[in-house]
Coordinates of C-alpha atoms in Angstrom, one line a residue:
Chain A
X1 CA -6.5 -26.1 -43.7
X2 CA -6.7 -26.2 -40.0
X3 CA -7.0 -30.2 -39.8
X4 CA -4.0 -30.2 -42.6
X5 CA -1.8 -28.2 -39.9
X6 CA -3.2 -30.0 -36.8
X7 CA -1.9 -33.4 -39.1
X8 CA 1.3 -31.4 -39.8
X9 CA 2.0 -30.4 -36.0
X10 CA 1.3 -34.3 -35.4
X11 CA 3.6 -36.0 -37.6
X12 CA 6.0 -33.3 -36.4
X13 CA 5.7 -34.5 -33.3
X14 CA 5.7 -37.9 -33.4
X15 CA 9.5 -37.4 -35.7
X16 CA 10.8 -35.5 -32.9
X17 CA 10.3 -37.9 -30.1
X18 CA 11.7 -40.9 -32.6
X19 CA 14.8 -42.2 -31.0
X20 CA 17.4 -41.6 -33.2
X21 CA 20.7 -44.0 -33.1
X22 CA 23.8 -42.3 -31.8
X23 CA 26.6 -44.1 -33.9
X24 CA 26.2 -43.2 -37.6
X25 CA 28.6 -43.9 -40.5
X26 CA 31.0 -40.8 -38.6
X27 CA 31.1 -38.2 -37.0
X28 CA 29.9 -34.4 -36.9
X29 CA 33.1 -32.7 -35.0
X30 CA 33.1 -30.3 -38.5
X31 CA 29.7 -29.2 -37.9
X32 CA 27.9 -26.7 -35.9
X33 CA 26.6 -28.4 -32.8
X34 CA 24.1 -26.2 -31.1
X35 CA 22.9 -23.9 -34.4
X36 CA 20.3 -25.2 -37.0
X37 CA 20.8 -22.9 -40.1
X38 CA 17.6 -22.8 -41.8
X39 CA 18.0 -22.3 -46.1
X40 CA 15.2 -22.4 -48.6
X41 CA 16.7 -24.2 -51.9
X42 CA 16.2 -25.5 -55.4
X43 CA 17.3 -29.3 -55.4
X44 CA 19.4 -29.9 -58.1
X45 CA 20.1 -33.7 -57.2
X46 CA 19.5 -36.4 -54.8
X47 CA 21.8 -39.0 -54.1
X48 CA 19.7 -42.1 -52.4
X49 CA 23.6 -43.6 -51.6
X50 CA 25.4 -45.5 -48.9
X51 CA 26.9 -44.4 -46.7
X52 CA 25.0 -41.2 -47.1
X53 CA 22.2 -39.5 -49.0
X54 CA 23.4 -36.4 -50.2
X55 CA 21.0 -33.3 -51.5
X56 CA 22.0 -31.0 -53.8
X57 CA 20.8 -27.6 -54.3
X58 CA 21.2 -24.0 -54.8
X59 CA 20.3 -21.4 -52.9
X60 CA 20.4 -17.3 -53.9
X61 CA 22.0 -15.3 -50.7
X62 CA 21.6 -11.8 -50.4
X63 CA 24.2 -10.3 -52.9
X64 CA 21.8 -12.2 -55.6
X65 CA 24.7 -15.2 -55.9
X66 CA 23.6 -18.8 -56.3
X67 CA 25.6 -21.0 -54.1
X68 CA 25.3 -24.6 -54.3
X69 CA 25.0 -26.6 -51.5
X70 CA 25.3 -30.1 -50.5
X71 CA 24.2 -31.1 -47.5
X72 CA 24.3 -34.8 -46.0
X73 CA 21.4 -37.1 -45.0
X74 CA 20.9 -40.7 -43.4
X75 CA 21.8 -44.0 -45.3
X76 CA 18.4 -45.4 -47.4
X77 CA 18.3 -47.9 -44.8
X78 CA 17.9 -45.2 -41.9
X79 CA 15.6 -43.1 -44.2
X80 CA 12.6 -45.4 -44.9
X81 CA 12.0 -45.5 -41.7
X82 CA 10.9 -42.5 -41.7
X83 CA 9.3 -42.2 -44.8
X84 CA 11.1 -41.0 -47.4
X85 CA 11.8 -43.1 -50.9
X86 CA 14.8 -42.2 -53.3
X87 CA 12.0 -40.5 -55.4
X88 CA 11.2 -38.2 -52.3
X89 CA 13.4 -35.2 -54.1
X90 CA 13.5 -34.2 -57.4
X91 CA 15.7 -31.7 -59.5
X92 CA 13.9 -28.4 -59.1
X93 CA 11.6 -29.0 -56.3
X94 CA 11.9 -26.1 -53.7
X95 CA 12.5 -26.9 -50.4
X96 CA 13.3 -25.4 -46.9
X97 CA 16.0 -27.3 -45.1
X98 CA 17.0 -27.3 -41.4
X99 CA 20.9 -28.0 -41.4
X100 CA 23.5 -27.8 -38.9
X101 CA 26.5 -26.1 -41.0
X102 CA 29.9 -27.0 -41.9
X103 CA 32.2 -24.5 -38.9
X104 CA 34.7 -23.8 -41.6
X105 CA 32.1 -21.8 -43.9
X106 CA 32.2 -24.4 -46.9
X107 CA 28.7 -25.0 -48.4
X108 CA 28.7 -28.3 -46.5
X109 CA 25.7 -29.4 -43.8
X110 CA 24.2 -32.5 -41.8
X111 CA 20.5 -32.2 -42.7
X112 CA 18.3 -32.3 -40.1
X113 CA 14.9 -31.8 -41.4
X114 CA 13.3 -30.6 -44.2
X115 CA 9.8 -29.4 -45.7
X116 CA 8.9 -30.1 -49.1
X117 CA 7.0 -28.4 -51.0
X118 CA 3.7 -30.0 -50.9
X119 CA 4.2 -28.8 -46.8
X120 CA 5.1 -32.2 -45.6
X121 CA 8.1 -32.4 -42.8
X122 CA 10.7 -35.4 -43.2
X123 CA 12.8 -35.5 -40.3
X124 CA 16.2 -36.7 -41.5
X125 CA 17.8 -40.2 -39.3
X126 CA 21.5 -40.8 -39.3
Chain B
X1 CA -19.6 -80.5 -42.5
X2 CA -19.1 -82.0 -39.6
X3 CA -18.6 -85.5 -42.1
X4 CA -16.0 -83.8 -43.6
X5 CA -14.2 -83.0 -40.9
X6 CA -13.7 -86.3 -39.3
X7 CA -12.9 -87.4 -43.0
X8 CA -10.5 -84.9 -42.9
X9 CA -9.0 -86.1 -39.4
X10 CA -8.9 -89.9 -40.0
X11 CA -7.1 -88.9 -43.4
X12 CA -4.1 -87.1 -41.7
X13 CA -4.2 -89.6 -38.9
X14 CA -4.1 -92.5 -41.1
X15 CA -1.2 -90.5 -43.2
X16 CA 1.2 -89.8 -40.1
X17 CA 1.0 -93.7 -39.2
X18 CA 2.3 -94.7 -42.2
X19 CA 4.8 -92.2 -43.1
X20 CA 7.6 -91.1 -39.9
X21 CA 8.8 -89.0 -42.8
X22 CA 5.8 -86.9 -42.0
X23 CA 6.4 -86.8 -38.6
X24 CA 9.6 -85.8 -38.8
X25 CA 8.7 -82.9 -41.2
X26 CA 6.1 -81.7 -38.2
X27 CA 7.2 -78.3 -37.5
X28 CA 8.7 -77.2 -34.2
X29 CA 7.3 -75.1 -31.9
X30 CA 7.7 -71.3 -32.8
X31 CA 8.2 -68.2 -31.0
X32 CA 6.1 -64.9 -32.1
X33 CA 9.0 -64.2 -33.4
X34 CA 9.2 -66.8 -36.1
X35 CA 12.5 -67.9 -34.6
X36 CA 12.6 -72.0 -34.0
X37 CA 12.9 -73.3 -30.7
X38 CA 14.5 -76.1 -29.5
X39 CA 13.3 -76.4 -26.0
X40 CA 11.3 -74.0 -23.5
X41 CA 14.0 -74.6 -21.4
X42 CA 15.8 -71.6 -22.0
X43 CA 15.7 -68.3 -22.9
X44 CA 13.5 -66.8 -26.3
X45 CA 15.5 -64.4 -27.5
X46 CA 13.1 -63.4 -30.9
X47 CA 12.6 -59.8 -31.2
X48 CA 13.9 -57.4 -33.5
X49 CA 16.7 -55.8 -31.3
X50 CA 18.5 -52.8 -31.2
X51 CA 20.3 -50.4 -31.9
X52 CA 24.3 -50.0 -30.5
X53 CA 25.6 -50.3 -26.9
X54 CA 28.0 -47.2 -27.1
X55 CA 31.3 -46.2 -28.7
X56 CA 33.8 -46.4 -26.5
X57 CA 33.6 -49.8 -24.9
X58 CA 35.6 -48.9 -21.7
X59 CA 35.2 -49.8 -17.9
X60 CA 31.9 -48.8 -15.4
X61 CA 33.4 -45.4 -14.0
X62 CA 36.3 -44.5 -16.8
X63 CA 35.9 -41.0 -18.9
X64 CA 36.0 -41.9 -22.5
X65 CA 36.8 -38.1 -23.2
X66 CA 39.4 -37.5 -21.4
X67 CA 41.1 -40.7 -23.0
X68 CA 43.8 -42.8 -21.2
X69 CA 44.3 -43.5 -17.8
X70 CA 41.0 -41.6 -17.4
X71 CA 39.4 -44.0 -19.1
X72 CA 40.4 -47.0 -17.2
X73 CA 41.2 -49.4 -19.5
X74 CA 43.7 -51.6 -18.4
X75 CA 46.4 -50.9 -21.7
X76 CA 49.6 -52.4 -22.0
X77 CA 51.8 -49.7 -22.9
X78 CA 52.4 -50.7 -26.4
X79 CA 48.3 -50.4 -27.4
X80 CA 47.8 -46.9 -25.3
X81 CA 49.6 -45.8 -28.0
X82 CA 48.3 -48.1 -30.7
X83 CA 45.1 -46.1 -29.8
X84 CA 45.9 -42.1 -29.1
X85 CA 48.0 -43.2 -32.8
X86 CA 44.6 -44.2 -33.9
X87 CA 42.2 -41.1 -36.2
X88 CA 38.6 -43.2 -35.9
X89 CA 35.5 -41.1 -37.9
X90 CA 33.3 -41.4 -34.4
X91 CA 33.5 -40.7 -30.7
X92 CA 35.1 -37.9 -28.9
X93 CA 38.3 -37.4 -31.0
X94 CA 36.7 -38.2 -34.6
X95 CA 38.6 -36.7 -37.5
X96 CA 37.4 -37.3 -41.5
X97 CA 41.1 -36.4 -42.0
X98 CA 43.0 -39.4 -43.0
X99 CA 41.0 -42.3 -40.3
X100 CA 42.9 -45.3 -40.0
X101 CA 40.0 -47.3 -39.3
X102 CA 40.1 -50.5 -41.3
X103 CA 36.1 -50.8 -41.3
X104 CA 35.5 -47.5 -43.0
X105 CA 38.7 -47.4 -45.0
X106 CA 38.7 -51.1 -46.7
X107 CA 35.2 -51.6 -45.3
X108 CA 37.2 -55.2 -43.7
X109 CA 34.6 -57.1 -41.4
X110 CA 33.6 -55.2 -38.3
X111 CA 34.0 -58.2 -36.2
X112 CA 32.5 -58.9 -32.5
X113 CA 32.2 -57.2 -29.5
X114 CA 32.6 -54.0 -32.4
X115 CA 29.3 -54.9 -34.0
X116 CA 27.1 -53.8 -31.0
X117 CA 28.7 -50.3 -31.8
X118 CA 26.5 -50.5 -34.8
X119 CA 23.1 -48.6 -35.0
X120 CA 21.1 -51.6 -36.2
X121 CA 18.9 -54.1 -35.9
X122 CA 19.9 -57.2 -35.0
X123 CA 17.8 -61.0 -34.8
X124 CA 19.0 -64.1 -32.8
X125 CA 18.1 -67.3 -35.1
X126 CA 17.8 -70.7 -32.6
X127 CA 18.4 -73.9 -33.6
X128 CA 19.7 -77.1 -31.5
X129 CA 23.3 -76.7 -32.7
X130 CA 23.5 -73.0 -33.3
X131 CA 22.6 -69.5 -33.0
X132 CA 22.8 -67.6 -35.7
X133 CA 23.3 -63.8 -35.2
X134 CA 21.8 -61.8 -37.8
X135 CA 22.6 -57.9 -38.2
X136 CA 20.7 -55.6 -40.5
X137 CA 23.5 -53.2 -40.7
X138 CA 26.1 -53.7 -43.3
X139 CA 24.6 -57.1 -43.8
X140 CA 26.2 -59.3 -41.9
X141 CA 25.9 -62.9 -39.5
X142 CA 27.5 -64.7 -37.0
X143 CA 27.1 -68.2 -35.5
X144 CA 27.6 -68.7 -32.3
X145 CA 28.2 -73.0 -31.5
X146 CA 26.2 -74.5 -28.8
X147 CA 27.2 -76.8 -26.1
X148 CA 30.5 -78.1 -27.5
X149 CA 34.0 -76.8 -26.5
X150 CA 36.3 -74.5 -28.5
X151 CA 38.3 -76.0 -31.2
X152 CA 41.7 -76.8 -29.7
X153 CA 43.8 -74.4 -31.9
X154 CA 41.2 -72.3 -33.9
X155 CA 42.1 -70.6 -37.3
X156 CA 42.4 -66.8 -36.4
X157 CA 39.4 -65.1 -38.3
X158 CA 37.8 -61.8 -38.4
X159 CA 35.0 -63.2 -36.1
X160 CA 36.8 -65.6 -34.1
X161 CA 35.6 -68.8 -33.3
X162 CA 32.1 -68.4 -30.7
X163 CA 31.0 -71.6 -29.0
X164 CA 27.7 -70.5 -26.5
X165 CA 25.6 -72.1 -24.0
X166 CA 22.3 -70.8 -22.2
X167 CA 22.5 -70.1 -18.5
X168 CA 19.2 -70.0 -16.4
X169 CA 16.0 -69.5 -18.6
X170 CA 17.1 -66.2 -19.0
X171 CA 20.4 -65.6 -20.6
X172 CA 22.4 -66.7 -23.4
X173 CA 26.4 -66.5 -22.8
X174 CA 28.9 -66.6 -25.8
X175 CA 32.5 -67.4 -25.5
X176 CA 34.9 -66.1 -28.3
X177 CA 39.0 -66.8 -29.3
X178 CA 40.7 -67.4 -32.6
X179 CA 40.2 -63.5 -33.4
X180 CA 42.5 -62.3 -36.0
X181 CA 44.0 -59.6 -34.3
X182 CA 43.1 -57.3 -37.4
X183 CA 39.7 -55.2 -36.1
X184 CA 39.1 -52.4 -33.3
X185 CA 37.2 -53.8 -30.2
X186 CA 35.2 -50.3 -30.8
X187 CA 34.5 -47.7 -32.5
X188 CA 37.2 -45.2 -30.9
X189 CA 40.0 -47.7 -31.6
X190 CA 41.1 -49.9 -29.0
X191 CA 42.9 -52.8 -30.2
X192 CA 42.4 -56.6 -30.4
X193 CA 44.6 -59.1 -30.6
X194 CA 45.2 -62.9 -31.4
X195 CA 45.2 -63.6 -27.7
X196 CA 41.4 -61.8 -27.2
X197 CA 38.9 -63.6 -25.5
X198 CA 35.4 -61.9 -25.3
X199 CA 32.3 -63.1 -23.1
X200 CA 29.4 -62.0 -24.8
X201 CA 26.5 -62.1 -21.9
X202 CA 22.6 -61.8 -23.6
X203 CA 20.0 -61.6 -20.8
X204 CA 16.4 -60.9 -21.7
X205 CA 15.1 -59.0 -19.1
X206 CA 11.6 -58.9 -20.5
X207 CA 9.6 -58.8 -23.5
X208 CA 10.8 -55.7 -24.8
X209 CA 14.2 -55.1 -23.4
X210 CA 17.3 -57.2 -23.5
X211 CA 21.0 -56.5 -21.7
X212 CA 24.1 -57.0 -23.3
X213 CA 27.3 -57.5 -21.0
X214 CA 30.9 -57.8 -22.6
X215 CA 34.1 -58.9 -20.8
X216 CA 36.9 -58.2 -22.3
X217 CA 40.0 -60.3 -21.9
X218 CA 42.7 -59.9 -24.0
X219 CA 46.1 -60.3 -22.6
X220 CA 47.8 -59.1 -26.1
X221 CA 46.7 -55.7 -25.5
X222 CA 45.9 -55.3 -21.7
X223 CA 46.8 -56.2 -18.5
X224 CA 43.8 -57.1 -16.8
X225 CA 40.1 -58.1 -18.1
X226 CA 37.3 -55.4 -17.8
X227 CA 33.3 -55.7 -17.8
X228 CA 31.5 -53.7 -20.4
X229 CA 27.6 -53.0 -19.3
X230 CA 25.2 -53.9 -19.1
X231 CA 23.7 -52.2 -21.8
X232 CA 20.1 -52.2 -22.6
X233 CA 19.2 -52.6 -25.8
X234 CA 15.1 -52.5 -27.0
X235 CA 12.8 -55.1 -29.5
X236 CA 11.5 -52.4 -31.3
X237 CA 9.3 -54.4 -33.3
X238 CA 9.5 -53.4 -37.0
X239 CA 11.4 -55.4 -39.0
X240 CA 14.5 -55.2 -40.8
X241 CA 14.8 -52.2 -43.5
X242 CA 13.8 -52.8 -47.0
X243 CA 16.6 -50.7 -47.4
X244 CA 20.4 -51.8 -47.5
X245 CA 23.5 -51.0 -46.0
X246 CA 26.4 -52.8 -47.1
X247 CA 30.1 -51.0 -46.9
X248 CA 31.3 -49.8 -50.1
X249 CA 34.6 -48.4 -50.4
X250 CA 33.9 -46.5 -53.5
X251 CA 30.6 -45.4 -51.5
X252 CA 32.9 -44.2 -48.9
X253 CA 35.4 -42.8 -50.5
X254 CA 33.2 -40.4 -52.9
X255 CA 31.3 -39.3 -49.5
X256 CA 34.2 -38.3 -47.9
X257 CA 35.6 -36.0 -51.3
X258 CA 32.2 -34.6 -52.0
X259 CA 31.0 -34.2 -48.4
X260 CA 33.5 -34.8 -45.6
X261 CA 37.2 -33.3 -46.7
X262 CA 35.4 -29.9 -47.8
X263 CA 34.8 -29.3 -44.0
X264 CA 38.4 -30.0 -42.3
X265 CA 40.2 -27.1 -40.8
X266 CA 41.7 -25.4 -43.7
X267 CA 45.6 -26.4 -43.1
X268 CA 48.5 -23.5 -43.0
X269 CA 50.3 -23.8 -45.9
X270 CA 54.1 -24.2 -45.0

């Protein structure tokens, strides 16, 4: 257990001093700059799309509602670069994801990381 | 073994004397790279290179944020307001709301210097007569003419017409005309015109790191020409993607319903 969160902490690291290109497909004036929002959610569909992945999936806030969300993620291209694969999310897989939220309050986000459920971290790259 | 071996050599000796075909099938030298090499005499410029130079291609001591004069690009007055009329998806005054850039709206051809906005990879192929440009993003290529002059009254194209030429042992310079007029010269907007004329300056500094220059000359748009850079770009030495990324209008145009327009400003109703 202590290796696996030593490996964890590692490959955390090593995503967080990748440089990331600038210039992606747009960009982010409709999103919170500074805050990362963090939500736990049930995928209900990934789109492995250009310009943009986008992840879909609901989340219960605390009146007991389900809101669904969709949040944005890098183009395939960007994203196998850092390890993911268009079979990385599935319907129903829970997952806690680091966003940076849409400033007008719509369920809308830029991803910026995520962990799934088996505990491993994917950094997202626009 | 050793038999064998000088069997072995007297065979291909014997088969190069009778055949030049053979000899003209010997391979040329090759970089680490893979990239062919037609002399030593100039620069190598394998590597797998990237990613963009900046947004906002604008002269050494201008503020892209506070836009024009701040910036101090040298408009005519006719493209100043060509671009503040302009709604481009990047740099400081991006919108989603109704862009008017032609790249992400029709996905038309991004077209040079704007392709070194792009965040990247890029390879330079070199033969005798050519370089070929090769960008991973959007999946595109150039070629860039070597040591021969400009046609005298080029098509105008999305890419112009590039004739290049290598300068010292370290530097390859590109010379472009013949642009269509049609693309931004960046990301934020700026115009081009049929009268642009774009040095393209790429020096490799060292094994990892090359510098990109642009000078910008286009006396459609603006009254005097301005340098761009140098910009350092890095061989970061994984390949091109197995992904792709190739413009798609429908692609775009389903991003920006599901995604983008949801997070405008909400607009008073009148």
């Amino acid at each position: 257990m202590k290796d696996k969160l030593v490996r964890l902490f590692l490959i955390s690291s090593i995503f967080l001093t990748v440089t990331i290109p600038a210039v992606a497909h747009h960009g982010n004036a409709g999103y919170e700059q500074e805050k990362v929002t963090i939500l736990k959610g049930t995928v209900t569909e990934f789109e492995w799309n250009n310009p943009h992945g986008q992840i879909h999936f609901d989340v219960t806030d605390d009146k007991g509602e389900v809101v669904h969300w969709i949040s944005e993620c890098g183009p395939p291209l960007r994203l196998v670069e850092v390890g993911w694969t268009r079979k990385t999310l599935k319907p129903g897989d829970v997952v806690t994801f680091y966003l940076k939220v849409a400033k007008n309050g719509t369920p809308r986000a830029i991803l910026q990381k995520m962990i799934l459920p088996d505990g491993t971290v994917l950094e997202n790259r626009a | 073994m050793r038999n064998q071996r000088i069997a072995s050599a007297i065979l291909w000796m014997a088969a190069l004397a009778v055949s030049p075909a053979l000899l003209a099938q010997t391979a040329p030298p090759t970089s680490a790279g893979g990239n062919v090499l037609p002399s030593k005499d100039h620069v190598d410029l394998s590597g797998n290179w990237g990613y963009g130079i900046g947004v906002n291609y604008i002269p050494n001591g201008g503020d892209a944020k506070l836009g024009p004069p701040a910036d101090k690009v040298p408009y005519q007055p006719w493209a100043r307001d060509k671009f503040l009329s302009e709604r481009p998806m990047t740099g400081p005054n991006a919108t989603f709301n109704k862009t008017t850039d032609p790249q992400m709206l029709y996905c038309d051809p991004v077209g040079t210097p704007r392709v070194w906005t792009w965040p990247g990879k890029y390879r330079f192929l070199q033969t005798p007569e050519a370089v070929y440009i090769i960008y991973e993003f959007g999946m595109t290529w150039r070629v860039v003419w070597l040591n021969r002059p400009h046609s005298d009254d080029p098509d105008p194209t999305w890419w112009g017409e590039s004739v290049g030429k290598y300068e010292g042992n370290d530097t390859l310079v590109i010379d472009t005309i013949g642009f269509n007029g049609k693309t931004w010269i960046d990301m934020a907007g700026r115009p081009q015109t049929e009268k642009g004329h774009l040095i393209e300056r790429i020096r490799r500094v060292d094994a990892d790191t090359l510098e990109i220059t642009l000078t910008i000359d286009d006396p459609g748009a603006y009254t005097q020409t301005w340098t761009y850079g140098p910009k350092t770009v890095k061989n970061l030495k994984t390949g091109f993607s197995k992904a792709q990324l190739i413009c798609d209008v429908r692609g775009n145009q389903y991003f920006d319903d599901v995604v983008e327009k949801p997070t405008l400003p909400a607009t008073p109703s009148k």
